[in-house]
JSON list of C-alpha atoms in Angstrom, two decimals:
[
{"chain": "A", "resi": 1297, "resn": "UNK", "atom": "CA", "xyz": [-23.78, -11.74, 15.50]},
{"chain": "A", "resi": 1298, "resn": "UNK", "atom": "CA", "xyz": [-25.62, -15.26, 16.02]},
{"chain": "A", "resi": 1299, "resn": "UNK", "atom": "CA", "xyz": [-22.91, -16.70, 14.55]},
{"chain": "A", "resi": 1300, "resn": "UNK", "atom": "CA", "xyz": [-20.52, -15.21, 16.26]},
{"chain": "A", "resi": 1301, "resn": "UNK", "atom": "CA", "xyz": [-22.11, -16.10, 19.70]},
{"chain": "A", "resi": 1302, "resn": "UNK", "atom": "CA", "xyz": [-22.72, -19.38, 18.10]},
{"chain": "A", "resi": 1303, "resn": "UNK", "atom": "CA", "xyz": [-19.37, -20.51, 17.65]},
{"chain": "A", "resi": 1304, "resn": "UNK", "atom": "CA", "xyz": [-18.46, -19.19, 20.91]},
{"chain": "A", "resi": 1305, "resn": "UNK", "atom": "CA", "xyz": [-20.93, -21.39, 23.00]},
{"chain": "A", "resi": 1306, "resn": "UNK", "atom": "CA", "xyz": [-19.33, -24.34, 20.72]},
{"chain": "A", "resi": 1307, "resn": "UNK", "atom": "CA", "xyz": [-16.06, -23.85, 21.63]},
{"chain": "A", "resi": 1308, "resn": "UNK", "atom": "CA", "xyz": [-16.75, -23.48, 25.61]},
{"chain": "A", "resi": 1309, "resn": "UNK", "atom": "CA", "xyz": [-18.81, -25.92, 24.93]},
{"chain": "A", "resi": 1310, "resn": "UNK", "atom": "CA", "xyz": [-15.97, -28.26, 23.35]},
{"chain": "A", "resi": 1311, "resn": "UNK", "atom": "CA", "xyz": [-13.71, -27.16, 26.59]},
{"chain": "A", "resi": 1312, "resn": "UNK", "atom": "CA", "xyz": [-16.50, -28.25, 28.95]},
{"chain": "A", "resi": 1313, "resn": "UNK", "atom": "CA", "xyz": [-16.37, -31.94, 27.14]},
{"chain": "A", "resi": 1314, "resn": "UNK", "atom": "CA", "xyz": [-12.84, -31.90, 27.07]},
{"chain": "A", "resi": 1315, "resn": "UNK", "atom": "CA", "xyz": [-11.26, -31.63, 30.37]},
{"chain": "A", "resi": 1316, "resn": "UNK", "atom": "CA", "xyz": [-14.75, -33.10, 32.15]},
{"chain": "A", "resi": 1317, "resn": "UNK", "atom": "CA", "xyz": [-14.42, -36.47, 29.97]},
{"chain": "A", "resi": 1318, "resn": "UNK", "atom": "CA", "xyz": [-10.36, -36.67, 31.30]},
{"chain": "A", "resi": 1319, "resn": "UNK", "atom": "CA", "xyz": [-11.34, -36.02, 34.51]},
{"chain": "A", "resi": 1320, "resn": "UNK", "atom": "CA", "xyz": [-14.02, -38.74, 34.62]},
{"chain": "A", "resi": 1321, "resn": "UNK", "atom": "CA", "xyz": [-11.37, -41.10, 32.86]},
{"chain": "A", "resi": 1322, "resn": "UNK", "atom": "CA", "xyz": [-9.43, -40.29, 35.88]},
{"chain": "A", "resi": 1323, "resn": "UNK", "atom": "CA", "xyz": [-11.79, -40.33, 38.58]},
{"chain": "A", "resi": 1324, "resn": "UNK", "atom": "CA", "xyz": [-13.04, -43.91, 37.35]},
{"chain": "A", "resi": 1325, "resn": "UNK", "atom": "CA", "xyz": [-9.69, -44.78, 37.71]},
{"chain": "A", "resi": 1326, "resn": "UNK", "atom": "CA", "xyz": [-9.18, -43.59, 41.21]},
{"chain": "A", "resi": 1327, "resn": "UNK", "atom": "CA", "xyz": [-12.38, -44.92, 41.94]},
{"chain": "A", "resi": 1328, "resn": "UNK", "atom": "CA", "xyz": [-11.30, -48.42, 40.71]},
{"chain": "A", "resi": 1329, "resn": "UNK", "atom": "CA", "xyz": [-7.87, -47.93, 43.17]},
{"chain": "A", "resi": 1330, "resn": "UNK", "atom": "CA", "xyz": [-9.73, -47.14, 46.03]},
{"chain": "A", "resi": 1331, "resn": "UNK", "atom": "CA", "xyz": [-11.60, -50.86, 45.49]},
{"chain": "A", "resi": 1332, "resn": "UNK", "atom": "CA", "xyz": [-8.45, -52.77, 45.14]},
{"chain": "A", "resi": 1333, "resn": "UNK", "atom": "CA", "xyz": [-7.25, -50.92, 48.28]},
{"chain": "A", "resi": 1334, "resn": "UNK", "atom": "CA", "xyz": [-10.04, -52.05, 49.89]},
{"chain": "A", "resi": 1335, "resn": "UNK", "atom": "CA", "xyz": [-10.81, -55.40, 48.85]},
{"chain": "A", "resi": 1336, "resn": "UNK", "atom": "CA", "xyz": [-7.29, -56.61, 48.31]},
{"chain": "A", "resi": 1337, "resn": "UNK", "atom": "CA", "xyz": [-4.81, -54.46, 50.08]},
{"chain": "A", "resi": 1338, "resn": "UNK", "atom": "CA", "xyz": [-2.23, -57.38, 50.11]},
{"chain": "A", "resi": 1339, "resn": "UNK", "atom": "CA", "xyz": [-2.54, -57.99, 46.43]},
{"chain": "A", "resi": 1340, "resn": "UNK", "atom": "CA", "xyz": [-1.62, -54.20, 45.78]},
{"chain": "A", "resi": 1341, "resn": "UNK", "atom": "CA", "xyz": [1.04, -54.19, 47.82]},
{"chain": "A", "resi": 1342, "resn": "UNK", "atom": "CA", "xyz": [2.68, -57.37, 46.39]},
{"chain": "A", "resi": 1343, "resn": "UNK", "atom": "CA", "xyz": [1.89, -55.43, 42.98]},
{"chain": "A", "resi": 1344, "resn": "UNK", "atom": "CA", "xyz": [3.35, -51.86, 44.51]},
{"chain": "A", "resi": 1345, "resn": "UNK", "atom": "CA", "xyz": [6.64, -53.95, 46.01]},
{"chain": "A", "resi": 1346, "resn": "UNK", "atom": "CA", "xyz": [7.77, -55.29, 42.06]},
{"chain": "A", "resi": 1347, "resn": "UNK", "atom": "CA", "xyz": [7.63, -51.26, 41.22]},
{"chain": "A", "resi": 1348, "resn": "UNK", "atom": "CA", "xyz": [10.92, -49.71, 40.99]},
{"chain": "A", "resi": 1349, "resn": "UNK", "atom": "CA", "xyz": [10.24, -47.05, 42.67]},
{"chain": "A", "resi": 1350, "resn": "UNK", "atom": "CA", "xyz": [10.86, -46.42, 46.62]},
{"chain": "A", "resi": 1351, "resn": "UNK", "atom": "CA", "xyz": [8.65, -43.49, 46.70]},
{"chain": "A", "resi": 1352, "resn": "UNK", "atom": "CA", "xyz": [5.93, -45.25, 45.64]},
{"chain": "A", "resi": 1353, "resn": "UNK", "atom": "CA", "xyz": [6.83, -48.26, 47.71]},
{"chain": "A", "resi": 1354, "resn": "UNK", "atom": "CA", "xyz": [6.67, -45.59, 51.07]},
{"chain": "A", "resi": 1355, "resn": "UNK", "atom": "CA", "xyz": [4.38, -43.65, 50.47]},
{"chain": "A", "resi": 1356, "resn": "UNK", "atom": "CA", "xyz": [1.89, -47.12, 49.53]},
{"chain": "A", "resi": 1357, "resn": "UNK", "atom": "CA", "xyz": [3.43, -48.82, 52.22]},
{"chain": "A", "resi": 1358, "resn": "UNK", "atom": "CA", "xyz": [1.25, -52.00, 53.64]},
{"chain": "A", "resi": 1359, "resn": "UNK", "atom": "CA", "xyz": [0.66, -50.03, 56.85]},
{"chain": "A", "resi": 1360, "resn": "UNK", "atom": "CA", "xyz": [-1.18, -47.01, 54.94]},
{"chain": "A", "resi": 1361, "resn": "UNK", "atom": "CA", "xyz": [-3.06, -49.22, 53.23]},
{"chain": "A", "resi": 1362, "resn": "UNK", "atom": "CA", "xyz": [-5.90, -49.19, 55.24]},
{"chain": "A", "resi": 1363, "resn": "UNK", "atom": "CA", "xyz": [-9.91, -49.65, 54.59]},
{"chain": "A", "resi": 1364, "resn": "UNK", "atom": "CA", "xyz": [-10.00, -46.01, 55.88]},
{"chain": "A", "resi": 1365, "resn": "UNK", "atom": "CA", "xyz": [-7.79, -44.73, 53.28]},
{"chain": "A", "resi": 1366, "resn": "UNK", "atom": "CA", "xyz": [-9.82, -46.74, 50.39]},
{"chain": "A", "resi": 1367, "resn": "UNK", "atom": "CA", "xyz": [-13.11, -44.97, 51.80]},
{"chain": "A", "resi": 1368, "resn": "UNK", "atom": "CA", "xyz": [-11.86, -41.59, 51.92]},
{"chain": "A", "resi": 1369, "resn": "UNK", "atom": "CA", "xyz": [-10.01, -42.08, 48.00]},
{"chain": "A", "resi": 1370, "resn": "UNK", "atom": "CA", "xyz": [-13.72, -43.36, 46.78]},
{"chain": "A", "resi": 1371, "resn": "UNK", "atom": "CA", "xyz": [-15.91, -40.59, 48.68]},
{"chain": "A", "resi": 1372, "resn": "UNK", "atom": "CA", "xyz": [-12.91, -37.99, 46.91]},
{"chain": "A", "resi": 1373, "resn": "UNK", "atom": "CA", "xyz": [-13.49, -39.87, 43.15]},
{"chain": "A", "resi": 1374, "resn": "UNK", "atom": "CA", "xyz": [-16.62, -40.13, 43.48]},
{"chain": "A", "resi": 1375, "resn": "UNK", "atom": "CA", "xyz": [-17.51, -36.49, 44.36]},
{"chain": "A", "resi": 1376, "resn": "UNK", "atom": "CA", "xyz": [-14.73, -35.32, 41.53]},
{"chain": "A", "resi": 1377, "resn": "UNK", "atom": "CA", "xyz": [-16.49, -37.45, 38.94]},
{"chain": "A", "resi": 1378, "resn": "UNK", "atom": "CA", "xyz": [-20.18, -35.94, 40.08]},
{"chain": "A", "resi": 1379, "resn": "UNK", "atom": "CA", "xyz": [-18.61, -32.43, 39.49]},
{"chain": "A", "resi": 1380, "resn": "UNK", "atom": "CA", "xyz": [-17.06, -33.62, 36.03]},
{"chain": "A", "resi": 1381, "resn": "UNK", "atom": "CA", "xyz": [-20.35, -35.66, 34.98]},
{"chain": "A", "resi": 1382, "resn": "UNK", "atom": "CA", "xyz": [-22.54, -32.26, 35.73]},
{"chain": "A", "resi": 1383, "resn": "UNK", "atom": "CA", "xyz": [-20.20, -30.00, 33.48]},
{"chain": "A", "resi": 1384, "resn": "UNK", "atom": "CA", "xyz": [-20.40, -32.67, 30.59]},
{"chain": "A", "resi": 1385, "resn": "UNK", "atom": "CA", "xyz": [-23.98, -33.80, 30.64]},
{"chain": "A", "resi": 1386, "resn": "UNK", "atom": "CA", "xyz": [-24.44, -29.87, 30.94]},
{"chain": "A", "resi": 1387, "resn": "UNK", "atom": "CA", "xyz": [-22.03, -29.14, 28.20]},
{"chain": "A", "resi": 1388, "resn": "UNK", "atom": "CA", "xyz": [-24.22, -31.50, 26.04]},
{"chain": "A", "resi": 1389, "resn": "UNK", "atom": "CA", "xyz": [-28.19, -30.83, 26.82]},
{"chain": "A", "resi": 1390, "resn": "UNK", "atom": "CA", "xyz": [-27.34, -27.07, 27.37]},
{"chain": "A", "resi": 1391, "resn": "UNK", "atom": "CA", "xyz": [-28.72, -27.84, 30.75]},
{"chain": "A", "resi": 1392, "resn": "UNK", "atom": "CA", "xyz": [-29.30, -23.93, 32.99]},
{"chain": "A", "resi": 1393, "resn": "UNK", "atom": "CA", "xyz": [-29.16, -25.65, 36.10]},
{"chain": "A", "resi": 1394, "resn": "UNK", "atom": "CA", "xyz": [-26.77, -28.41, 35.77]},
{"chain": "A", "resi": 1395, "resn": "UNK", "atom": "CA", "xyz": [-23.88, -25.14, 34.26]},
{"chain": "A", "resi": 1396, "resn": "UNK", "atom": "CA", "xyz": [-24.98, -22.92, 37.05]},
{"chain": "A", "resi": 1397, "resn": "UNK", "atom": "CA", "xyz": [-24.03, -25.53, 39.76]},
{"chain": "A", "resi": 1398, "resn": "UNK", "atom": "CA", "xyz": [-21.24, -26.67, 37.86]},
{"chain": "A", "resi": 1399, "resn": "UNK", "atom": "CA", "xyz": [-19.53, -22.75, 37.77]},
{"chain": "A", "resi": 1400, "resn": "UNK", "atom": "CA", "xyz": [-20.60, -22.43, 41.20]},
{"chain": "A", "resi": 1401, "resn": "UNK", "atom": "CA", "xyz": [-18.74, -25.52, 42.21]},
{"chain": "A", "resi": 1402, "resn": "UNK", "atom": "CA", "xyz": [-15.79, -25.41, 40.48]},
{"chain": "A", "resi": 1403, "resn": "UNK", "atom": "CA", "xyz": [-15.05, -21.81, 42.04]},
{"chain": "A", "resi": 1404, "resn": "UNK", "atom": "CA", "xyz": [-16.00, -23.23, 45.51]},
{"chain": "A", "resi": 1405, "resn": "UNK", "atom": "CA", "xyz": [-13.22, -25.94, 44.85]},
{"chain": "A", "resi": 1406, "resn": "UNK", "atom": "CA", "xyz": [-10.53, -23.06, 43.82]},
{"chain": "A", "resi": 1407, "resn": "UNK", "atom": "CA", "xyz": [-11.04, -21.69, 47.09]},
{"chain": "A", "resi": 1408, "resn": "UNK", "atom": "CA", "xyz": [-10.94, -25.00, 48.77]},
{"chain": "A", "resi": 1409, "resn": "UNK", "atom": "CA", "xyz": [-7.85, -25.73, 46.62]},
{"chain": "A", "resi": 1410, "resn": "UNK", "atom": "CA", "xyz": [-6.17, -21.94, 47.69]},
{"chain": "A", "resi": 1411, "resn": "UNK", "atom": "CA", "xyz": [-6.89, -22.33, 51.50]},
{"chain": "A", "resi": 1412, "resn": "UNK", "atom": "CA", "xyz": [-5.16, -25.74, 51.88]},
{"chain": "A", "resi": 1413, "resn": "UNK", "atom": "CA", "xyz": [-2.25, -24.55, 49.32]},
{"chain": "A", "resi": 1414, "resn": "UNK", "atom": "CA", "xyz": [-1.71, -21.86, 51.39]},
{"chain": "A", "resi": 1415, "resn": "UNK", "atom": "CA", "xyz": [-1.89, -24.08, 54.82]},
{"chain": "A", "resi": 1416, "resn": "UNK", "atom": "CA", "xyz": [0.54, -26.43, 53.67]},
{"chain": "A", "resi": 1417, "resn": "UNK", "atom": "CA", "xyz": [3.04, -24.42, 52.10]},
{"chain": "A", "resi": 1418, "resn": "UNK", "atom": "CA", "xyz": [3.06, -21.59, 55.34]},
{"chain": "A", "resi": 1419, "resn": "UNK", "atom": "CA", "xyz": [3.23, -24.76, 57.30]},
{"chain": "A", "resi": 1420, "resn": "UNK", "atom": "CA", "xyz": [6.76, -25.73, 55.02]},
{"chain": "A", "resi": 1421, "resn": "UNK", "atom": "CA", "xyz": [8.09, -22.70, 55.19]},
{"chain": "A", "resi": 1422, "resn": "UNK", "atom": "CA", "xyz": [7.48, -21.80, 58.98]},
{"chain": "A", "resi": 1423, "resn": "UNK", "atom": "CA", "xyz": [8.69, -25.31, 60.75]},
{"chain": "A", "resi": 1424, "resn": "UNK", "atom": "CA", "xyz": [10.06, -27.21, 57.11]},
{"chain": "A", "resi": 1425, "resn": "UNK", "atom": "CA", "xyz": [9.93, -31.15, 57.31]},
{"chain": "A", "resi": 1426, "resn": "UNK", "atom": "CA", "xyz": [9.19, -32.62, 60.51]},
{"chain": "A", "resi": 1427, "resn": "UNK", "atom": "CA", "xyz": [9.33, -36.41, 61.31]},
{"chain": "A", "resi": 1428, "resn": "UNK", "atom": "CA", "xyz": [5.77, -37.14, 62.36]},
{"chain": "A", "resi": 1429, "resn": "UNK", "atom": "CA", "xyz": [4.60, -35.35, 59.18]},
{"chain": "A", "resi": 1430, "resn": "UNK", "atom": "CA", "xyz": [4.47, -38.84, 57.66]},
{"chain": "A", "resi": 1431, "resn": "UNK", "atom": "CA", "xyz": [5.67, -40.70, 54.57]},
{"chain": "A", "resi": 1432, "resn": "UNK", "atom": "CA", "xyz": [5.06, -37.53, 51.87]},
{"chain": "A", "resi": 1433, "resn": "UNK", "atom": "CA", "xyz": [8.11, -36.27, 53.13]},
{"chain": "A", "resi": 1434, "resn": "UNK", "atom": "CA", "xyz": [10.31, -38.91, 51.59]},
{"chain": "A", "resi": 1435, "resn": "UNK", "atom": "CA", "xyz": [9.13, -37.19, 48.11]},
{"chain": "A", "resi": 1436, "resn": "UNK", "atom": "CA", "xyz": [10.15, -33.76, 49.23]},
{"chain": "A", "resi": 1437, "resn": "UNK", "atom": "CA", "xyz": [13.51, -35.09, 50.25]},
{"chain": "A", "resi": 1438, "resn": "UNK", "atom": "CA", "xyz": [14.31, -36.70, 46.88]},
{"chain": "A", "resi": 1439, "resn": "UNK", "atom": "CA", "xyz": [12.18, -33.92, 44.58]},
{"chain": "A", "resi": 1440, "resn": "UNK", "atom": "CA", "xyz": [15.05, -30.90, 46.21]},
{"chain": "A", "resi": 1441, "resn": "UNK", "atom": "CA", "xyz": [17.68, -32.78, 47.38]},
{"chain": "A", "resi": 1442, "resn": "UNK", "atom": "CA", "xyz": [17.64, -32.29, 50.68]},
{"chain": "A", "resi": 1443, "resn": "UNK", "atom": "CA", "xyz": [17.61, -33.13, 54.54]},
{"chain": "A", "resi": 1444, "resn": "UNK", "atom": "CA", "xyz": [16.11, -31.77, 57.50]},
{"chain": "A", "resi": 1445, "resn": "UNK", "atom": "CA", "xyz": [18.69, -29.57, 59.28]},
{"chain": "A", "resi": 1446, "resn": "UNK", "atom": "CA", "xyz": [18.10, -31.44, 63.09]},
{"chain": "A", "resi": 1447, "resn": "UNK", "atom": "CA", "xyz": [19.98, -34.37, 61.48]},
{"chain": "A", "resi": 1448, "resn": "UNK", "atom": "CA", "xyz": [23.29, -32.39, 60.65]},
{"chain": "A", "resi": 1449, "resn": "UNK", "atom": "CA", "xyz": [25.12, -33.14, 63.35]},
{"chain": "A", "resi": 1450, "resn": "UNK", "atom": "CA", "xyz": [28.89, -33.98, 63.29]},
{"chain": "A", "resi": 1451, "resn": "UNK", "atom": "CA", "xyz": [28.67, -36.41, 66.62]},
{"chain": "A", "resi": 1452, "resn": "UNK", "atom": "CA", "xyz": [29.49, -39.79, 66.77]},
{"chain": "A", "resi": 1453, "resn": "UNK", "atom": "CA", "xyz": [26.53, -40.73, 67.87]},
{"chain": "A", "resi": 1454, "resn": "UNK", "atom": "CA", "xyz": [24.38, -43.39, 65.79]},
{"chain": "A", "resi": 1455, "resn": "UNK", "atom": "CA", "xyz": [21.59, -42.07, 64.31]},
{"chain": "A", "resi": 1456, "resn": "UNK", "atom": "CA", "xyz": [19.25, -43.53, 62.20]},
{"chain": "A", "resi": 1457, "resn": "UNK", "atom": "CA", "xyz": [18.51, -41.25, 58.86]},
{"chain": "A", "resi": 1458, "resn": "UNK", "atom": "CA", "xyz": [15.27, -41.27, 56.32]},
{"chain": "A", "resi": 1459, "resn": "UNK", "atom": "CA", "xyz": [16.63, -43.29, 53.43]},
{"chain": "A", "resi": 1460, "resn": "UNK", "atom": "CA", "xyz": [15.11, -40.08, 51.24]},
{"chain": "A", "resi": 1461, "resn": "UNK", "atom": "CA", "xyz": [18.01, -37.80, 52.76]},
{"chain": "A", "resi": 1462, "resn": "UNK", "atom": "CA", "xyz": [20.73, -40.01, 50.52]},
{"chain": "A", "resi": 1463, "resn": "UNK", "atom": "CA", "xyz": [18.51, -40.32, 47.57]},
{"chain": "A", "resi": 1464, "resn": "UNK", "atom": "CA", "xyz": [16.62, -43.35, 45.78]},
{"chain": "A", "resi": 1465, "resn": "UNK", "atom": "CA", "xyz": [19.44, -45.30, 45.39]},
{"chain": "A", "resi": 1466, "resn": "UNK", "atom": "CA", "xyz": [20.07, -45.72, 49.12]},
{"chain": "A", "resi": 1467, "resn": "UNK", "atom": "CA", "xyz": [16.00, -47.16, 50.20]},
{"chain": "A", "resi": 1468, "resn": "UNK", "atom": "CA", "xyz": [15.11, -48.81, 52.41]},
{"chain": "A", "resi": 1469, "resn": "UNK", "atom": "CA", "xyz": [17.92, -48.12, 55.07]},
{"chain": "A", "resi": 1470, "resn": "UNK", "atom": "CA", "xyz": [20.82, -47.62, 53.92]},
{"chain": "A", "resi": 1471, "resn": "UNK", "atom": "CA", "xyz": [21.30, -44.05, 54.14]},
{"chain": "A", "resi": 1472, "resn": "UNK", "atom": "CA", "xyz": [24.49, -42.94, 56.40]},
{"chain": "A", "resi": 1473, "resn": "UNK", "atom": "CA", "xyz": [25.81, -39.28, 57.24]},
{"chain": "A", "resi": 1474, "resn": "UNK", "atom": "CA", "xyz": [28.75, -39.28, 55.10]},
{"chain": "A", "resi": 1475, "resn": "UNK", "atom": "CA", "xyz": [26.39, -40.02, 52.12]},
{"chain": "A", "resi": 1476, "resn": "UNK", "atom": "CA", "xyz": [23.08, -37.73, 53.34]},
{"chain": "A", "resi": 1477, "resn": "UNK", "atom": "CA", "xyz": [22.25, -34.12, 51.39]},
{"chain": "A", "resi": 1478, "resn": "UNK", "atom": "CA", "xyz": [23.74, -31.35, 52.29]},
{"chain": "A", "resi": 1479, "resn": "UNK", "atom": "CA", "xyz": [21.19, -29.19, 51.41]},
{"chain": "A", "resi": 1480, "resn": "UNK", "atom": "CA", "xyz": [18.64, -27.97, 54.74]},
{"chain": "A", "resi": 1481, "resn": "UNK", "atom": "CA", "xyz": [15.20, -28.34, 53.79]},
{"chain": "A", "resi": 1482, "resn": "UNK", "atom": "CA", "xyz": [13.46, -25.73, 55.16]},
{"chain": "A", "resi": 1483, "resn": "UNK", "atom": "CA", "xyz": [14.82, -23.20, 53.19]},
{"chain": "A", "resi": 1484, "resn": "UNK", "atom": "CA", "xyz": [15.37, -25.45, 49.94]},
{"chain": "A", "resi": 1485, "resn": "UNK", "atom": "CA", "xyz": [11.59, -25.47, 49.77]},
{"chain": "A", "resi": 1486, "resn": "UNK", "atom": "CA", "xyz": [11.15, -22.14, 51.17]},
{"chain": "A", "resi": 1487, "resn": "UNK", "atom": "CA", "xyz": [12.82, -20.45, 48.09]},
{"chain": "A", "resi": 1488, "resn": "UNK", "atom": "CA", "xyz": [11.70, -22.27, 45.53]},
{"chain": "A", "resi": 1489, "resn": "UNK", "atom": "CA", "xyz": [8.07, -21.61, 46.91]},
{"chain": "A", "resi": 1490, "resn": "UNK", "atom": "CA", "xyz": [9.13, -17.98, 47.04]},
{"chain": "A", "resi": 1491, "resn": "UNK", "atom": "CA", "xyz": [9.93, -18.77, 43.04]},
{"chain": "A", "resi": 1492, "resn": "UNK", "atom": "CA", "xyz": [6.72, -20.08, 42.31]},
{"chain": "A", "resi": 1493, "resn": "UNK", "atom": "CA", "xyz": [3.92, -20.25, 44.24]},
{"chain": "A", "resi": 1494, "resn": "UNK", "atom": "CA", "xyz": [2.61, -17.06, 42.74]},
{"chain": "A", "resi": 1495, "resn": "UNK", "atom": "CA", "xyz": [2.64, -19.54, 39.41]},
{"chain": "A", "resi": 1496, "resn": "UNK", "atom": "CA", "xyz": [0.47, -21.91, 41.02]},
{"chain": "A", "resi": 1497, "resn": "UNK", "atom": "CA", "xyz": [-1.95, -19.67, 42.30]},
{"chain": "A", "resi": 1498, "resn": "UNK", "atom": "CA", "xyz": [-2.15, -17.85, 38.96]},
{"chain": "A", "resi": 1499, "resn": "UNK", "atom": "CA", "xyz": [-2.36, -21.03, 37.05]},
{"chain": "A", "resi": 1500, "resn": "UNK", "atom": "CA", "xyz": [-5.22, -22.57, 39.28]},
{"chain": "A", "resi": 1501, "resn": "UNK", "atom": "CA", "xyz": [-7.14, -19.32, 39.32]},
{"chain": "A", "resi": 1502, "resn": "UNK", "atom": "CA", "xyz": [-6.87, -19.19, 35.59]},
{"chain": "A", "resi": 1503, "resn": "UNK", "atom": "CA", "xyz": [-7.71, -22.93, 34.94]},
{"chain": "A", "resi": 1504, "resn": "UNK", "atom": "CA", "xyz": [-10.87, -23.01, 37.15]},
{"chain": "A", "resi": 1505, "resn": "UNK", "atom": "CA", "xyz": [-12.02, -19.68, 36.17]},
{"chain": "A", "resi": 1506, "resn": "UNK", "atom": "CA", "xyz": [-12.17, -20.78, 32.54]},
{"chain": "A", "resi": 1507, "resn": "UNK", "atom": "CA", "xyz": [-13.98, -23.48, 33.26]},
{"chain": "A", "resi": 1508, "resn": "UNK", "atom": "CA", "xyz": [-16.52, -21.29, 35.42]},
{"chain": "A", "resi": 1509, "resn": "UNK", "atom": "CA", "xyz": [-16.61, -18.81, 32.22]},
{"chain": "A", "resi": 1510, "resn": "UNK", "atom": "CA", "xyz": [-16.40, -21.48, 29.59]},
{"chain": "A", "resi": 1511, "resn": "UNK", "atom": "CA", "xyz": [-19.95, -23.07, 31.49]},
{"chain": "A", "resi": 1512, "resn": "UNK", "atom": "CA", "xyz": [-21.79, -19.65, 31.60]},
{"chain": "A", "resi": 1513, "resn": "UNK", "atom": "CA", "xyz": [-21.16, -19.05, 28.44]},
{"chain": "A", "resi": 1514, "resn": "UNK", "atom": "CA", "xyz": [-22.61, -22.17, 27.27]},
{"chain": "A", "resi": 1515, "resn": "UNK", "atom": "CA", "xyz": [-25.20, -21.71, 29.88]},
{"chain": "A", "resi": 1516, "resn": "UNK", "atom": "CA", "xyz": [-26.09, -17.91, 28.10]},
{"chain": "A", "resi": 1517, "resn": "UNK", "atom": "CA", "xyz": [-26.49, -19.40, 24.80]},
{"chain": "A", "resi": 1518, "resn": "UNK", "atom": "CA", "xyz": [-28.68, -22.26, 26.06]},
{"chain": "A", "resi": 1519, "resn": "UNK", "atom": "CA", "xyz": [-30.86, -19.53, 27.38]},
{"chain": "A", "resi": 1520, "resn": "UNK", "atom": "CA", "xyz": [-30.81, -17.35, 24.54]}
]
C-alpha cells in the first residue's frame, strides 16, 4: 500500500516539476521581453519590422510599445513565475504550505481565466469586431477569414478597409473591396465558438484541476 501511495506522490510529483519548470522557462522569457520593451522599445521594433509577419508587426506596433505595456507584461511574468516557483520548490521539499497555496492559487486563476473567457467571447458574439477594439482584431480577421459586416457596402464611396479583411498578403494598406472577405465576422466567430468553447472550458478545467490534485497529493504524502 506504501508503495502504491509512494509511486503516486512521485508521479504528481514529476507533473508538478514538469509543467512548473516550462512555465518558469517561459515566464523568464516574458520577463526578459518586458525589459527590452522597456529599455529599448526602438531596438524591438527595428527587430519586430525585419519579421515577416504583419500580425506581429500590428499588433507590436511602435505606438503600443509603451513603458506602460512593459510594466504591466513584467508585474504578469513575474507573478506567473512566483506561482510556478511555489509548485516546484514545493514539488521538491514536499513543502505543506508552499502545495496548499499553490492548489489554492492555481484554482483561483481558473476562475480568473473562466470569467474573462466568458467576457470576451459574449462580448464577440453579442456586438462581433468593432473598430476601437484595437489591433487584436487584425488576428481574428486573418485566423477566420473574415470582415466586419459595416464595411460591406456596394457604394462608391471610398472607404478605407483594415488590411486584415484581404488577408496577409495585402498589409499595410492595400486592402480594396473587390479583394476584402466575404465572410461577416460576427457570426464566423460566433459559430465556431458555439463549436468549441465547451472544449476550452473543459480543457482548462481539466488542466488546472490536475495540477490542484497532482499538488495535494504530493502535499498528503509529505504529511503522511
Amino acid at each position: 500500500m506504501g508503495g502504491k501511495s509512494g509511486r503516486t506522490s512521485q508521479f504528481a510529483a514529476a507533473v508538478l516539476l514538469a509543467v512548473n519548470f516550462t512555465a518558469m522557462i517561459f515566464s523568464g522569457m516574458l520577463f526578459a521581453f518586458s525589459l527590452w520593451v522597456i529599455a529599448s522599445p526602438a531596438t524591438l521594433s527595428s527587430a519586430i519590422e525585419k519579421l515577416d509577419s504583419p500580425v506581429l508587426k500590428t499588433l507590436l506596433a511602435p505606438q503600443a510599445l509603451s513603458v506602460s505595456l512593459g510594466v504591466a507584461l513584467a508585474v504578469l511574468a513575474l507573478f506567473f513565475f512566483f506561482v510556478s516557483f511555489m509548485g516546484f520548490y514545493g514539488a521538491i521539499t514536499k513543502s505543506q504550505f508552499l502545495l496548499f497555496m499553490y492548489s489554492a492559487l492555481i484554482l483561483l486563476l481558473l476562475l480568473l481565466e473562466c470569467a474573462l473567457l466568458y467576457y470576451f467571447t459574449s462580448t464577440l458574439v453579442e456586438k462581433g469586431l468593432q473598430i476601437q477594439d484595437g489591433q487584436w482584431t487584425h488576428a481574428l480577421r486573418i485566423a477566420f477569414s473574415c470582415c466586419e459586416n459595416n464595411f460591406n457596402v456596394t457604394s462608391a464611396e471610398a472607404i478605407k478597409l483594415p488590411w486584415s479583411c484581404c488577408g496577409r498578403t495585402f498589409y499595410p494598406d492595400n486592402c480594396t473591396m473587390p479583394d476584402m472577405f466575404r465572410r461577416d465576422c460576427q457570426p464566423a466567430i460566433s459559430s465556431w465558438l458555439h463549436r468549441y468553447l465547451t472544449a476550452i472550458y473543459a480543457s482548462l478545467a481539466a488542466t488546472h484541476i490536475v495540477l490542484s490534485s497532482c499538488s495535494l497529493l504530493r502535499r498528503a504524502r509529505s504529511h503522511s
